[in-house]
């Protein structure tokens, strides 16, 4: 309960970004392993980056009072960069499908049409997670670190 009381808005934003990263990871794994993409291999890079991001985004506010307050925003920023990179890799993998859907004047197969919405949802979750993590970088992740910073200034 004490850990919950120590969190600031930026700490909660970091945790929210971690949850969004986890949702993006789940959407990516499900979308890459079923339907239109069931026969293709799944790229491990977005999965590894998302797992690292979840650990950094959720772990940073929880251990922020045990480390230097200047290091925690760096962890959150690294997680944001990893999430944006995951989104870019995800887009790169889906470019042929997007091209078939939007730029080739034929009727795409039903499997491609079914894979489009989850792909877009996963990409959006990756980018929203990265944006929320960047916003979380601009403040102290918990009240203990904020109090320590004020004491150091005085």
Short mmCIF file of C-alpha atoms in Angstrom, two decimals:
data_model
loop_
_atom_site.label_atom_id
_atom_site.label_comp_id
_atom_site.label_asym_id
_atom_site.label_seq_id
_atom_site.Cartn_x
_atom_site.Cartn_y
_atom_site.Cartn_z
CA UNK A 1 0.00 0.00 0.00
CA UNK A 2 2.91 2.34 0.76
CA UNK A 3 4.25 1.80 -2.77
CA UNK A 4 0.94 3.01 -4.21
CA UNK A 5 1.01 6.16 -2.09
CA UNK A 6 4.55 7.00 -3.25
CA UNK A 7 3.65 7.10 -6.96
CA UNK A 8 3.33 10.41 -8.79
CA UNK A 9 1.35 11.10 -11.94
CA UNK A 10 4.47 10.39 -13.98
CA UNK A 11 4.95 7.06 -12.21
CA UNK A 12 1.38 6.10 -13.04
CA UNK A 13 1.96 7.19 -16.65
CA UNK A 14 5.00 4.92 -16.79
CA UNK A 15 2.98 2.01 -15.46
CA UNK A 16 0.19 2.79 -17.95
CA UNK A 17 2.74 2.81 -20.77
CA UNK A 18 3.93 -0.59 -19.55
CA UNK A 19 0.40 -1.96 -19.64
CA UNK A 20 -0.10 -0.52 -23.15
CA UNK A 21 3.19 -2.17 -24.17
CA UNK A 22 1.94 -5.47 -22.84
CA UNK A 23 -1.31 -5.10 -24.80
CA UNK A 24 0.67 -4.27 -27.95
CA UNK A 25 2.85 -7.32 -27.37
CA UNK A 26 -0.17 -9.59 -27.00
CA UNK A 27 -1.81 -8.16 -30.13
CA UNK A 28 1.42 -8.62 -32.08
CA UNK A 29 1.86 -12.22 -30.95
CA UNK A 30 -1.75 -13.14 -31.70
CA UNK A 31 -1.73 -11.33 -35.06
CA UNK A 32 1.57 -12.89 -36.10
CA UNK A 33 0.59 -16.42 -35.18
CA UNK A 34 -2.95 -16.72 -36.53
CA UNK A 35 -4.92 -16.18 -39.70
CA UNK A 36 -3.11 -14.68 -42.67
CA UNK A 37 0.27 -14.76 -40.91
CA UNK A 38 -0.03 -18.25 -39.39
CA UNK A 39 2.31 -19.81 -41.94
CA UNK A 40 4.98 -17.10 -41.68
CA UNK A 41 7.66 -16.89 -39.03
CA UNK A 42 7.27 -14.40 -36.21
CA UNK A 43 9.98 -11.78 -35.80
CA UNK A 44 11.46 -11.93 -32.31
CA UNK A 45 12.73 -8.33 -32.30
CA UNK A 46 9.40 -6.62 -31.48
CA UNK A 47 8.72 -9.28 -28.85
CA UNK A 48 12.10 -8.83 -27.16
CA UNK A 49 11.86 -5.03 -27.29
CA UNK A 50 8.33 -5.08 -25.86
CA UNK A 51 9.30 -7.42 -23.01
CA UNK A 52 12.27 -5.19 -22.12
CA UNK A 53 10.00 -2.14 -22.30
CA UNK A 54 7.38 -3.67 -20.03
CA UNK A 55 10.04 -4.50 -17.46
CA UNK A 56 11.54 -0.99 -17.65
CA UNK A 57 8.22 0.88 -17.64
CA UNK A 58 6.61 -1.02 -14.79
CA UNK A 59 9.80 -1.63 -12.83
CA UNK A 60 11.13 1.94 -12.94
CA UNK A 61 8.46 3.48 -10.68
CA UNK A 62 8.65 0.53 -8.30
CA UNK A 63 12.39 0.86 -7.69
CA UNK A 64 12.70 4.62 -8.21
CA UNK A 65 13.26 5.32 -4.51
CA UNK A 66 16.23 2.94 -4.44
CA UNK A 67 18.14 4.55 -7.32
CA UNK A 68 19.29 7.99 -8.39
CA UNK A 69 16.35 10.08 -9.57
CA UNK A 70 18.18 11.09 -12.76
CA UNK A 71 18.52 7.50 -13.99
CA UNK A 72 14.84 6.52 -13.90
CA UNK A 73 13.66 8.86 -16.70
CA UNK A 74 16.47 7.47 -18.85
CA UNK A 75 15.07 3.95 -18.36
CA UNK A 76 11.63 5.17 -19.34
CA UNK A 77 13.02 6.97 -22.40
CA UNK A 78 14.90 3.83 -23.46
CA UNK A 79 11.63 1.91 -23.18
CA UNK A 80 9.89 4.53 -25.35
CA UNK A 81 12.57 4.18 -28.03
CA UNK A 82 12.25 0.39 -27.90
CA UNK A 83 8.48 0.63 -28.31
CA UNK A 84 8.78 3.01 -31.27
CA UNK A 85 11.32 0.65 -32.83
CA UNK A 86 8.95 -2.27 -32.29
CA UNK A 87 6.19 -0.34 -34.03
CA UNK A 88 8.47 0.42 -36.97
CA UNK A 89 9.47 -3.24 -37.32
CA UNK A 90 5.80 -4.22 -37.09
CA UNK A 91 4.93 -1.75 -39.86
CA UNK A 92 7.83 -2.97 -41.98
CA UNK A 93 6.57 -6.55 -41.69
CA UNK A 94 3.05 -5.51 -42.68
CA UNK A 95 3.97 -3.30 -45.67
CA UNK A 96 3.11 -6.01 -48.25
CA UNK A 97 -0.33 -6.46 -46.69
CA UNK A 98 -0.93 -2.70 -46.52
CA UNK A 99 0.15 -2.39 -50.16
CA UNK A 100 -2.25 -5.15 -51.21
CA UNK A 101 -5.08 -3.56 -49.27
CA UNK A 102 -4.62 0.10 -50.16
CA UNK A 103 -2.61 0.45 -53.37
CA UNK A 104 -3.30 -2.55 -55.59
CA UNK A 105 -6.67 -2.20 -57.36
CA UNK A 106 -7.92 -5.73 -56.75
CA UNK A 107 -10.13 -7.32 -54.17
CA UNK A 108 -7.84 -8.60 -51.41
CA UNK A 109 -8.37 -12.04 -49.91
CA UNK A 110 -10.62 -12.27 -46.87
CA UNK A 111 -7.69 -13.41 -44.72
CA UNK A 112 -5.82 -10.18 -45.51
CA UNK A 113 -8.87 -8.11 -44.69
CA UNK A 114 -9.22 -9.92 -41.36
CA UNK A 115 -5.54 -9.34 -40.53
CA UNK A 116 -5.66 -5.61 -41.26
CA UNK A 117 -7.56 -4.43 -38.16
CA UNK A 118 -5.45 -6.33 -35.58
CA UNK A 119 -2.29 -5.16 -37.33
CA UNK A 120 -3.40 -1.54 -37.14
CA UNK A 121 -4.47 -1.98 -33.50
CA UNK A 122 -1.08 -3.42 -32.54
CA UNK A 123 0.80 -0.61 -34.27
CA UNK A 124 -1.40 2.01 -32.60
CA UNK A 125 -0.85 0.45 -29.17
CA UNK A 126 2.93 0.43 -29.72
CA UNK A 127 2.94 4.12 -30.67
CA UNK A 128 0.57 5.20 -27.87
CA UNK A 129 2.77 3.35 -25.39
CA UNK A 130 5.84 5.15 -26.71
CA UNK A 131 4.11 8.55 -26.49
CA UNK A 132 2.88 7.94 -22.93
CA UNK A 133 6.38 6.78 -21.93
CA UNK A 134 7.93 9.96 -23.37
CA UNK A 135 5.48 12.05 -21.34
CA UNK A 136 6.39 10.03 -18.24
CA UNK A 137 10.05 10.99 -18.74
CA UNK A 138 9.37 14.61 -17.85
CA UNK A 139 8.79 14.11 -14.15
CA UNK A 140 9.78 12.21 -11.06
CA UNK A 141 8.41 8.70 -10.95
CA UNK A 142 7.60 8.65 -7.25
CA UNK A 143 7.32 11.07 -4.35
CA UNK A 144 10.40 9.77 -2.57
CA UNK A 145 12.65 10.69 -5.47
CA UNK A 146 10.93 14.07 -5.78
CA UNK A 147 11.54 14.76 -2.08
CA UNK A 148 15.19 13.70 -2.43
CA UNK A 149 15.64 16.09 -5.35
CA UNK A 150 14.19 18.96 -3.33
CA UNK A 151 16.47 18.13 -0.40
CA UNK A 152 19.51 18.12 -2.68
CA UNK A 153 18.64 21.59 -4.02
CA UNK A 154 18.39 23.07 -0.50
#
